[in-house]
XYZ file of C-alpha atoms in Angstrom:
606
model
C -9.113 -21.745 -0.351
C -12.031 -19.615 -1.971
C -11.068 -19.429 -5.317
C -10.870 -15.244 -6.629
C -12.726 -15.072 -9.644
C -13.137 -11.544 -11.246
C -16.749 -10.427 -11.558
C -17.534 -10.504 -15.452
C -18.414 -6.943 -16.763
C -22.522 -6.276 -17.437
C -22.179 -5.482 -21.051
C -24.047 -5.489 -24.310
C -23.032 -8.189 -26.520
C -21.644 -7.245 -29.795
C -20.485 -8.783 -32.645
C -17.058 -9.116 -31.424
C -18.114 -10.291 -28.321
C -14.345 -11.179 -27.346
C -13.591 -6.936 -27.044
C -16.333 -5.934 -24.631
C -16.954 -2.189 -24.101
C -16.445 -1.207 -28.218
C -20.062 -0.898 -28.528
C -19.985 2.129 -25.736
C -16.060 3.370 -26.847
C -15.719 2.460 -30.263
C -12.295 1.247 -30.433
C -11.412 1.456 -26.892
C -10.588 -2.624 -26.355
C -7.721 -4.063 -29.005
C -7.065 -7.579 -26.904
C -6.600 -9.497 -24.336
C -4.247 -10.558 -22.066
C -3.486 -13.290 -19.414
C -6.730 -15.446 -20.139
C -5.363 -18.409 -18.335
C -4.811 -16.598 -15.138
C -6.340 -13.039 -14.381
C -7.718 -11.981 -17.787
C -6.942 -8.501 -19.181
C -8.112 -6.469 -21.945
C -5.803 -4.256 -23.907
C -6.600 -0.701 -24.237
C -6.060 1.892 -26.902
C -4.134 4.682 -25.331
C -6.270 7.158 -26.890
C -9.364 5.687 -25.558
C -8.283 5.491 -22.093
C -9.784 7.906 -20.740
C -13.044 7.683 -22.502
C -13.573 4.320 -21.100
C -11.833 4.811 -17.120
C -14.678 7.296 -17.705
C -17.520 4.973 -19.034
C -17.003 2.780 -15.831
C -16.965 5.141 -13.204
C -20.028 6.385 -14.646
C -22.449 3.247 -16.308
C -20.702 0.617 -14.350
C -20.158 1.927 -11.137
C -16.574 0.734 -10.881
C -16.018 3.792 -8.684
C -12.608 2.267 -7.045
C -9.448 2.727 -8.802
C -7.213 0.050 -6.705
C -3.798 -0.218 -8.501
C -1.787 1.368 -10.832
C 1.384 0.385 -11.665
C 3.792 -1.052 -14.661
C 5.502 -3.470 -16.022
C 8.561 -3.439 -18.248
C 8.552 -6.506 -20.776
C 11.654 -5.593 -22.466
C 13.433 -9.015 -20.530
C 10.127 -11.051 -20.743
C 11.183 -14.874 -21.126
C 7.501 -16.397 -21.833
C 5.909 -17.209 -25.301
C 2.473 -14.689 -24.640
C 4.816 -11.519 -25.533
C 5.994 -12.821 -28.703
C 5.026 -10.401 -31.937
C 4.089 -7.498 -29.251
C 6.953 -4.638 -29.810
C 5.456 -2.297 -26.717
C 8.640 -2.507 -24.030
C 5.690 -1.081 -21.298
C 2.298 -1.940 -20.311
C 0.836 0.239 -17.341
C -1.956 -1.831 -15.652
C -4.913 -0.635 -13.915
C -6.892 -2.644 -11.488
C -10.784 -1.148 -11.216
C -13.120 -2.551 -8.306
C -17.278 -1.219 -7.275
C -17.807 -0.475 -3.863
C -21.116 -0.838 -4.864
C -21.637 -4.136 -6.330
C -18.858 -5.673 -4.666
C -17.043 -8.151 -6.605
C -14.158 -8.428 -8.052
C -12.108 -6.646 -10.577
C -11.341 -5.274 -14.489
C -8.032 -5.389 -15.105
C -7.115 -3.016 -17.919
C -3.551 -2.733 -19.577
C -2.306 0.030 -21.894
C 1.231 -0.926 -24.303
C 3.608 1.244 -24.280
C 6.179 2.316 -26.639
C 9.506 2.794 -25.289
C 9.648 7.449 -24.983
C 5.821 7.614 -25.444
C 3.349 9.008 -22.697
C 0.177 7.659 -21.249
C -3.282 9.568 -20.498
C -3.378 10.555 -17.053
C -5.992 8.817 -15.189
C -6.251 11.610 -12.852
C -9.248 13.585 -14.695
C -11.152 10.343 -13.820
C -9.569 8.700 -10.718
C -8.230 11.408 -8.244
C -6.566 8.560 -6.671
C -4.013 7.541 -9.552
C -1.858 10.841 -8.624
C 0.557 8.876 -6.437
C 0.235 6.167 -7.973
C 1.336 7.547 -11.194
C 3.789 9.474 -9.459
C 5.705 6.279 -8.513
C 5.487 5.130 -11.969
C 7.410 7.391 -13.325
C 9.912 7.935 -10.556
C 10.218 3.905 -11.045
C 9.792 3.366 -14.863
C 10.129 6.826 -16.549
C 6.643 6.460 -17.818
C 5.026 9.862 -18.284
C 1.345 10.639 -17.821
C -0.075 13.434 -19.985
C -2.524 15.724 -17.866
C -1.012 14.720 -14.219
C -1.380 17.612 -12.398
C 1.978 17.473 -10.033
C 3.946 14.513 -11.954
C 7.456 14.517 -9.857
C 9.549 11.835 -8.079
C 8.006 10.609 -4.919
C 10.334 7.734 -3.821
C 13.612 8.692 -5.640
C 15.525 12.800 -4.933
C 15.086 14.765 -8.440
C 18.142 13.980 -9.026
C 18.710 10.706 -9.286
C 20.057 9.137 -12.779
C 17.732 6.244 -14.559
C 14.550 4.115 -13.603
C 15.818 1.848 -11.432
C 12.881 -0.636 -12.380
C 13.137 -1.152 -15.281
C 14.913 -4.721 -16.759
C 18.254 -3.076 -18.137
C 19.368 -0.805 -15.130
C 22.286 -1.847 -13.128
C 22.859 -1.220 -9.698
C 26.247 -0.001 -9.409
C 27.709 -2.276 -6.526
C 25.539 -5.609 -7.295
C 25.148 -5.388 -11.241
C 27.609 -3.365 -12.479
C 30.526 -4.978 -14.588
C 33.574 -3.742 -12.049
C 33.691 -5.064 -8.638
C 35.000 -2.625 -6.459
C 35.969 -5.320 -3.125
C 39.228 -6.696 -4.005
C 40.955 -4.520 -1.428
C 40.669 -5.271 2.357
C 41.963 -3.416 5.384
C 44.246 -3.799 7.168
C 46.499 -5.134 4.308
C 49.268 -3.068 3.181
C 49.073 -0.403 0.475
C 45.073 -0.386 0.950
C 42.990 2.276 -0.469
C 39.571 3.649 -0.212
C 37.873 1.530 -3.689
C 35.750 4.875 -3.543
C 38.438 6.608 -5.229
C 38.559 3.968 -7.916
C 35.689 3.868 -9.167
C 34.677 4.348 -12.317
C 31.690 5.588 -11.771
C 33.121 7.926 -9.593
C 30.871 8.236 -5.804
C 28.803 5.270 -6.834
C 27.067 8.184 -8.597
C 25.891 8.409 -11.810
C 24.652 12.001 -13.014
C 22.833 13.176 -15.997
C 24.690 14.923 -18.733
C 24.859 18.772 -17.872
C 23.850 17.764 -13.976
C 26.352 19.141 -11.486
C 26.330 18.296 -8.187
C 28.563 20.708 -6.819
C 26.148 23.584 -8.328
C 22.814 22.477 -8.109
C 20.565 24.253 -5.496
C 17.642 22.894 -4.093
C 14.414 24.662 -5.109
C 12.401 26.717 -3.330
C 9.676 24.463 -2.038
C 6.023 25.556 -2.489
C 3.005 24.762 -2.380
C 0.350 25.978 -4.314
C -2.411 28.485 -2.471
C -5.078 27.871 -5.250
C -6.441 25.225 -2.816
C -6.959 28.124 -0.051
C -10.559 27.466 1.637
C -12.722 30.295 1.388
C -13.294 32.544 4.206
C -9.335 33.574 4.332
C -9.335 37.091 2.431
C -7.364 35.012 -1.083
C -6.891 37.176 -3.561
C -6.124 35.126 -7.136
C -4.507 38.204 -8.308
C -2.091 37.930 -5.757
C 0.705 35.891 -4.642
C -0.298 36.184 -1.056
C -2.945 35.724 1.180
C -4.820 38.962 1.659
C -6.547 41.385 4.900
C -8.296 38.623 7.535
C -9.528 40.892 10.033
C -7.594 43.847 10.963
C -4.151 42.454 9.683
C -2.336 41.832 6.735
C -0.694 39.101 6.403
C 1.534 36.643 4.029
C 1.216 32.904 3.624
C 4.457 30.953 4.242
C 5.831 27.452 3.518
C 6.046 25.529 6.782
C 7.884 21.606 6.668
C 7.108 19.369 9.211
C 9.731 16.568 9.773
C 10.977 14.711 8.056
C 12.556 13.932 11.303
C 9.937 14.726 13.659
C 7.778 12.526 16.206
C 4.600 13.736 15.007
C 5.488 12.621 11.316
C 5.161 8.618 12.499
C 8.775 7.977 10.876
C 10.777 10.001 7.969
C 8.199 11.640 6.529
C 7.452 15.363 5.951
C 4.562 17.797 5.386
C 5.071 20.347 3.501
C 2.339 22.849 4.429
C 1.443 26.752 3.541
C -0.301 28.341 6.345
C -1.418 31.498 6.856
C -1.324 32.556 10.741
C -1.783 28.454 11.696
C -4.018 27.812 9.255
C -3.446 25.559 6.545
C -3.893 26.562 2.487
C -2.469 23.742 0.486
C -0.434 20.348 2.522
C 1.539 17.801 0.299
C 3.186 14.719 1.797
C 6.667 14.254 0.867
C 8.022 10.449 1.480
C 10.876 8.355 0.069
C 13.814 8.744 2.900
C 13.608 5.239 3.572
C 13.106 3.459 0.254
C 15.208 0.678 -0.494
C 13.321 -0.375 -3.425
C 11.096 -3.611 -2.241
C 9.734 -4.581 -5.726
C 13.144 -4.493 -7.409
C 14.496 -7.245 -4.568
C 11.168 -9.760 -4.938
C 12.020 -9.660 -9.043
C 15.661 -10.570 -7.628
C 14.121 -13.063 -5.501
C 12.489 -16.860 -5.802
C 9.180 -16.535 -5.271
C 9.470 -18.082 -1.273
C 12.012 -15.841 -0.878
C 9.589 -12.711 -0.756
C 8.047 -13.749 1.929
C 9.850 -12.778 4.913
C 10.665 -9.489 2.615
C 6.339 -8.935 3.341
C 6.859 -8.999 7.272
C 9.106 -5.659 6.426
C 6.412 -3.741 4.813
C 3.841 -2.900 7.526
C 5.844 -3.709 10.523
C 3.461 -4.076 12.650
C 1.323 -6.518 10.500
C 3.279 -8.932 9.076
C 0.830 -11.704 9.195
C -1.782 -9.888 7.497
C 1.594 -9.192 4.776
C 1.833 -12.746 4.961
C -1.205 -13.880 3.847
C -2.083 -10.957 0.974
C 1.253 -12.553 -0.630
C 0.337 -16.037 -0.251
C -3.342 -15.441 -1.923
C -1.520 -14.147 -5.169
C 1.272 -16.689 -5.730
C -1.605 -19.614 -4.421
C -4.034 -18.213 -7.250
C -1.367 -17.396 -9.771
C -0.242 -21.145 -9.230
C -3.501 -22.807 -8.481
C -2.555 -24.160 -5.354
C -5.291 -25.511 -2.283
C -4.995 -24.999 1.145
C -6.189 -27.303 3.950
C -9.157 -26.574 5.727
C -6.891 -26.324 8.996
C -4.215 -24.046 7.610
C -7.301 -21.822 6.346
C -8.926 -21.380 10.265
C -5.207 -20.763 11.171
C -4.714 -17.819 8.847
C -8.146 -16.544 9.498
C -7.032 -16.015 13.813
C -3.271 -14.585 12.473
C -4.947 -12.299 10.914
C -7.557 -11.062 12.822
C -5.181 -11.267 15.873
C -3.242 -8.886 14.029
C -5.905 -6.446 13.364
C -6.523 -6.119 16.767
C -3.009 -5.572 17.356
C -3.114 -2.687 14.640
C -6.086 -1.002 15.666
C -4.809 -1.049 19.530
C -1.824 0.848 18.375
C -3.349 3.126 15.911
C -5.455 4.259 19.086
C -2.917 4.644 21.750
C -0.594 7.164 18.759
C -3.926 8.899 17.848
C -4.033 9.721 21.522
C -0.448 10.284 21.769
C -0.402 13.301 18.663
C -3.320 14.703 20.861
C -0.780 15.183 23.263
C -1.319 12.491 25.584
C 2.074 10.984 25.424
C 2.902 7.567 26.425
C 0.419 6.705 28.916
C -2.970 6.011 26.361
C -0.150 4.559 24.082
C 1.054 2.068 27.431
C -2.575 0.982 27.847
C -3.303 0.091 24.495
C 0.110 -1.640 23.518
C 0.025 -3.915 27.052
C -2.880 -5.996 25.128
C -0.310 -6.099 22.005
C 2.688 -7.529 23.701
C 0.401 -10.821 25.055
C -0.539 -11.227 20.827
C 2.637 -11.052 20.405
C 3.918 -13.713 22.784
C 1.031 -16.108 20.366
C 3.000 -15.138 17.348
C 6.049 -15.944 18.814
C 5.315 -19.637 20.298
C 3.904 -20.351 16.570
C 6.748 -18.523 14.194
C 9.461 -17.827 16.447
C 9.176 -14.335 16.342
C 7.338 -11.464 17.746
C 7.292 -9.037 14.764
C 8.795 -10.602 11.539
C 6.982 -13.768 11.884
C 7.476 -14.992 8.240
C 4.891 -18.265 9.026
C 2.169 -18.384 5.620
C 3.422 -20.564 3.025
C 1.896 -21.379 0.196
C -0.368 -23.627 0.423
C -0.835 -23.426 4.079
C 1.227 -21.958 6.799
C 5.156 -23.035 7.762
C 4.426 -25.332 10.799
C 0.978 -26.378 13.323
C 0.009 -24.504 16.586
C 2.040 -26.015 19.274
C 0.493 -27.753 22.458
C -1.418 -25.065 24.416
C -1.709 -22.395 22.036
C -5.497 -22.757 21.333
C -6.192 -22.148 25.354
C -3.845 -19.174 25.637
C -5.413 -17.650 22.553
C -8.713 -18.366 23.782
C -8.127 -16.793 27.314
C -7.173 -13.570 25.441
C -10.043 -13.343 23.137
C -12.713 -14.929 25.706
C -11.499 -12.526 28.707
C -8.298 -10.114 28.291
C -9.261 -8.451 25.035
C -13.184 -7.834 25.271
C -12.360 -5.999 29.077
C -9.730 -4.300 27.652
C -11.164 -2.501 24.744
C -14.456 -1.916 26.998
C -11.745 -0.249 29.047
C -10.438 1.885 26.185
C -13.730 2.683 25.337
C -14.101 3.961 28.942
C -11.198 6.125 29.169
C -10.840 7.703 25.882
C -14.293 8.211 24.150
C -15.881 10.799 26.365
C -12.566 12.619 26.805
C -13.194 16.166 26.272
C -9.506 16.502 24.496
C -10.467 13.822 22.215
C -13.932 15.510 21.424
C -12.956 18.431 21.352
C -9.730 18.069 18.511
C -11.282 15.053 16.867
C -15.292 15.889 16.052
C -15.592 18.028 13.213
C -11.912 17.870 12.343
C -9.988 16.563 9.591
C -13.083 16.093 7.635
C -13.945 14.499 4.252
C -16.776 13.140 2.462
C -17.025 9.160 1.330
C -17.686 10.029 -2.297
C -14.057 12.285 -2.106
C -12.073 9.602 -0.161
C -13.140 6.474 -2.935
C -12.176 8.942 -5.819
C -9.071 9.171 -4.261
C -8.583 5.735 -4.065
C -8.899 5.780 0.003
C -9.803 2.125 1.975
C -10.120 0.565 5.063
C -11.226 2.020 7.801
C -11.009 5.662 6.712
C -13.746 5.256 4.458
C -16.247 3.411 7.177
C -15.711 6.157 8.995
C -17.422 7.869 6.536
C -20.551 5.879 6.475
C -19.388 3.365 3.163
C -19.756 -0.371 4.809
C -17.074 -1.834 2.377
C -14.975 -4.672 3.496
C -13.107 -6.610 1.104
C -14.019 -9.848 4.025
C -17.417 -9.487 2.425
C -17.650 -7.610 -0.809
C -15.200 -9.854 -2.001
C -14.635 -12.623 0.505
C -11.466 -14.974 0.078
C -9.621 -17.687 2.564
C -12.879 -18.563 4.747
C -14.412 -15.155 5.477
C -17.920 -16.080 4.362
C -18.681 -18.541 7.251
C -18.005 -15.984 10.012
C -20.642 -14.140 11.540
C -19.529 -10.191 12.025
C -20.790 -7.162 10.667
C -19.219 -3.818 9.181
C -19.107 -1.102 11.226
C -19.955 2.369 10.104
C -19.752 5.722 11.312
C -20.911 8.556 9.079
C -19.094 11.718 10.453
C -15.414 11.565 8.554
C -13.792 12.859 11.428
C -10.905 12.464 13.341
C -12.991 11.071 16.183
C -14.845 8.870 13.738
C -11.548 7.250 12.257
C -10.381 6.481 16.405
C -13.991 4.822 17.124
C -14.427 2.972 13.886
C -11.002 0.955 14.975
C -12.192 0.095 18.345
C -15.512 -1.126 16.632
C -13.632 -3.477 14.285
C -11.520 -4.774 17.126
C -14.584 -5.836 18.653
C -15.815 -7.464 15.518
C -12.406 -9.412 15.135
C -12.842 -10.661 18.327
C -16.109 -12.090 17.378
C -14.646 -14.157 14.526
C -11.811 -15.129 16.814
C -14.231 -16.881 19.016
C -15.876 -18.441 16.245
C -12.890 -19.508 14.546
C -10.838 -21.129 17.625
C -14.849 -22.513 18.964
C -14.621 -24.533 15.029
C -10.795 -25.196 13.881
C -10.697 -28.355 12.705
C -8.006 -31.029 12.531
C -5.397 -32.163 9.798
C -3.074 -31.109 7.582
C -1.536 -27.287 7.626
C 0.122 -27.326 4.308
C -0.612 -28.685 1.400
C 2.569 -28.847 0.328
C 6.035 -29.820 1.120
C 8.873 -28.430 -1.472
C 7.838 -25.093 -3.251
C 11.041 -23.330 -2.207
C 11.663 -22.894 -5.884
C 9.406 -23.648 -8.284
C 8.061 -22.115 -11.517
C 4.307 -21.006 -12.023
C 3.099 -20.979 -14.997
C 3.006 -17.627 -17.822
C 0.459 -14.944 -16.561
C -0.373 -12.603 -13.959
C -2.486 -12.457 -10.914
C -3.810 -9.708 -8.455
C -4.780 -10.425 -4.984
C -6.300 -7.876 -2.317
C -7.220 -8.595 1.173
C -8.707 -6.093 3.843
C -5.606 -5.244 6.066
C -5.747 -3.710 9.036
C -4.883 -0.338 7.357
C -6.639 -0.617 4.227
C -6.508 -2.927 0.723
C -3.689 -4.212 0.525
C -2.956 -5.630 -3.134
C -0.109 -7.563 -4.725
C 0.161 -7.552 -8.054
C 2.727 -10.407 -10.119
C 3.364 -11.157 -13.277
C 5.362 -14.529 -14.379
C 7.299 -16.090 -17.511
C 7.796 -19.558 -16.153
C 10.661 -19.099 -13.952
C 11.657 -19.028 -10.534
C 11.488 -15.869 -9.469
C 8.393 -13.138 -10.238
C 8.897 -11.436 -13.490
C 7.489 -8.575 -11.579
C 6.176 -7.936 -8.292
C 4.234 -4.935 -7.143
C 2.719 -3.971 -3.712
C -0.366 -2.061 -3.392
C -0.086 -0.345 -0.131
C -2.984 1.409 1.594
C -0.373 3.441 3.929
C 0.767 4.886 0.419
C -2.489 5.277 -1.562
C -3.963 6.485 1.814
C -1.856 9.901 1.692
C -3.671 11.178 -0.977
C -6.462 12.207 1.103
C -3.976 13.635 3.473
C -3.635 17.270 1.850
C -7.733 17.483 1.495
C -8.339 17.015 4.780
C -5.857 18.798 6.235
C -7.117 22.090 4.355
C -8.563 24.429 6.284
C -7.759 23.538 9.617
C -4.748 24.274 11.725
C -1.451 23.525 11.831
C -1.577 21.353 15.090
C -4.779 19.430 13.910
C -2.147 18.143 10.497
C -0.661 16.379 13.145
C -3.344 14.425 13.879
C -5.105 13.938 10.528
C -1.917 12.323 9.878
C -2.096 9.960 12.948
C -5.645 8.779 12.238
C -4.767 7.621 8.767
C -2.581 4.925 10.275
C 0.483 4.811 8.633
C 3.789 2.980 8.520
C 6.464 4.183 6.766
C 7.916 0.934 5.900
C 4.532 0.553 3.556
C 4.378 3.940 2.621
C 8.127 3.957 0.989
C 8.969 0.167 0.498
């Protein structure tokens, strides 16, 4: 396996050459952290922002990747000893310039204190930051919408953090003792002490509260639309007058690719200001990893992005292998490489049959492009056993060898059935005057707004930036493939269905290199790591999934099950470029903005 090292910051040496950065933000850097795993340097609260800024700006670390927290109140390991901050939030920085890999910044924090909100700096820290809080209570000074994303407004505690119980797992009573159809049963509902298996905050009452008027801000109104700041509504376009309203879309609704909603102001069918609203099927991954062993998680990955559980797979393997300095085999290593670039194919064909199919085009484009899928599919299931939770990486390898036959079967579909068929795609779809006409022009923003907003994958080659994480940053065997990085500069609709089809065609190129040059031998390096205990420290681990960077983030205290466990997901991180580029356009076109930015909602709420 290619080992991740972080790039090492270009600084001036001081004289404390151990707290880089103070020569530029006097006072900015007050430790470190980790050192024998994925080094961290403390940060002054205060200084925060002063230095997010100095990096963006003289280092070029233009890519804010991760934010999230952890809560060290439980922590079991010897590093934490003296430190009385319950919190640190960590931040995860990356150049799309240089390449490279990453700074990893934490900032302690007191239990009831607040944190400078990275927003100012990184646009794309607002959801982000958002699930913080919903998850830890952690508030951000200077967010400019902080609210619960995941969790209703009313829900009681932070469910992440170390000392909150879940009523029916953790809680002290047990409410199962009675079992129908015995005699004298009741309904354990109406004994328990916790009433509804609701909690509620003092003063909160359920039978009185009200939902609040949803709304959505008009200050982002494009020009052009007769806004008037001294009024609440939109004023004369043309020879009418006429008042912006508050339009939801789902969240059960086709077009909204699961339970998800839109919440939109329009005026006539154009939009002002769009905010996505998710969380109706969060179950809370990250707090059921920290439950689990470390092995455990894995099939938990396949239930993220549904349709890309490999590529799940292997993201979570990369951490825990370079948390726990553990080799792969060269074999197991060509093995993941084809997994996951079969998968990517599979993504992209289904991204571009439901791109077609929120144009209108229902079922049939989708039919085409998922025929291709089901054949991958069939491959994942001789190896794994199944067709969509496939649960195969392990760590140090993958769970068992390709069976007898598999290596001709996948080489008749990459050699014959999947060049003809995205030639035929090409064909039928690319000159459509539907797709030209709603996709060019449409939905459009530029690269330098889509990196601030922390935006990956293909969305931003679609806007001209040729960053891959397969080569800015390469990791398994990337580096000996021969394949390039499409780009498309127009940061369209049409741009984000064409660059997909162009990086199916480049997976298929490493496919054929990679099942021309697997070698023989072992597929896993080891044999008993159901449970086992890494050592203290933390370790973040990104790999270019089909839908963007997708990041895991663990911390451990020498035990057998992650201390904590956080998922970067693009689908997520992705949806803060959904508002900006919906602005301005119409109603119907939301629709498909939303389709081209690919998202599941299994990844999106976790």
């Amino acid at each position: 396996m290619t080992e991740l090292v972080a790039e090492a910051p270009v600084v001036e040496q001081t004289a404390d050459a151990a707290y880089p950065y103070n020569n530029v933000v006097p006072g900015a850097v007050i430790g470190r952290w980790a050192e024998g795993s994925d080094p961290a340097l403390v940060v002054a609260p205060d200084k925060l922002i002063a230095l997010l800024t100095h990096l963006r700006d003289q280092e070029s670390y233009d890519f804010l990747s991760s934010v999230t927290c952890v809560d060290y109140s439980a922590y079991a390991g010897k590093a934490r000893a003296g430190i009385k901050e319950r919190f640190d939030t960590v931040y995860h920085l990356y150049s799309t310039q240089k390449g490279g890999g990453h700074i990893n910044l934490h900032v302690r924090v007191p239990e009831g204190d607040s944190v400078p909100s990275a927003t100012s700096v990184y646009p794309g820290a607002n959801l982000q930051e958002c699930e913080v809080y919903d998850l830890y209570g952690i508030k951000f000074e200077g967010h400019p919408n902080l609210r619960r994303v995941l969790l209703w407004e009313g829900f009681n505690g932070y469910p992440m953090r170390k000392d909150w119980k879940e009523a029916y797992f953790e809680e002290e009573n047990k409410p199962f003792k009675n079992r129908h159809p015995a005699e004298g049963y009741f309904w354990h509902e109406d004994k328990l002490p916790w009433g509804s298996n609701s909690t509620y905050p003092e003063g909160w009452d359920p039978e009185s509260w009200q939902t609040p008027i949803s709304y959505v801000p008009v200050s982002q109104a494009p020009e052009g639309l007769g806004y008037d700041s001294e009024k609440s509504n939109v004023g004369a376009v043309g020879e009418l007058d006429t008042q912006s309203i508050v339009v939801n879309l789902g969240p059960h609704h086709p077009s909204t690719h699961g339970v998800f909603r839109m919440l939109a102001r329009i005026e006539g069918e154009t939009v002002l200001a769009l905010e996505p609203e998710m969380g109706y099927l969060h179950r809370n991954h990250e707090k059921i990893g920290e439950r689990n062993t470390w092995l455990m998680n894995m099939p938990f990955t396949d239930r993220l992005d549904y349709i890309n559980s490999m590529s799940n797979n292997l993201g979570y393997a990369l951490a825990i292998e370079k948390l726990a300095n553990i080799e792969v085999p060269e074999r197991a290593n060509y093995i993941r490489i084809i997994m996951a670039e079969l998968t990517r194919v599979v993504n992209h064909m289904w991204s571009i049959g439901f791109i077609l199919n929120d144009l209108g085009a229902l079922q049939t484009p989708a039919l085409y492009a998922i025929e291709e899928r089901e054949m991958i599919l069939d491959l994942f299931e001789a190896v794994s056993g199944s067709r969509l939770m496939c649960n195969y990486m392990r760590f140090g390898g993958v769970v068992r060898d390709l069976p007898a036959g598999w290596l001709e079967k996948a080489k008749y579909m990459v050699d014959t059935r999947l060049p003809n068929v995205l030639d035929e795609l090409d064909r039928l779809i690319t000159g459509n005057e539907i797709m030209m006409a709603r996709g060019r022009g449409v939905g459009y923003l530029s690269a330098k707004d889509l990196i601030a907003l922390s935006v990956s994958g293909p969305m931003i080659r679609a806007a001209g930036v040729p960053y891959d994480i397969r080569k800015a940053q390469p990791y398994c065997i990337y580096d000996r493939f021969d394949f390039d990085i499409p780009t498309l500069p127009e940061s369209d609709i049409f741009a984000r269905y064409y660059i997909r089809l162009l990086e199916a065609r480049e997976s298929v190129k490493i496919l054929k290199q990679a099942l021309r040059d697997i070698p023989g031998g072992e597929f896993l390096s080891t044999r008993d790591k159901y449970t086992f205990r890494p050592t203290e420290g933390e370790a973040y681990v990104r790999v270019e999934a089909p839908k963007g960077e997708l990041g895991f983030y663990v911390v451990s205290d020498n035990k057998a099950n992650p201390y904590r466990y956080h998922v970067r997901a693009p689908s997520f991180i992705n949806l803060n470029a959904l508002g900006p580029m919906s602005v301005g356009y119409k109603i119907a076109d939301a629709v498909v903005v939303l389709g081209a930015i690919d998202i599941v909602l299994g990844e999106v709420d976790r």
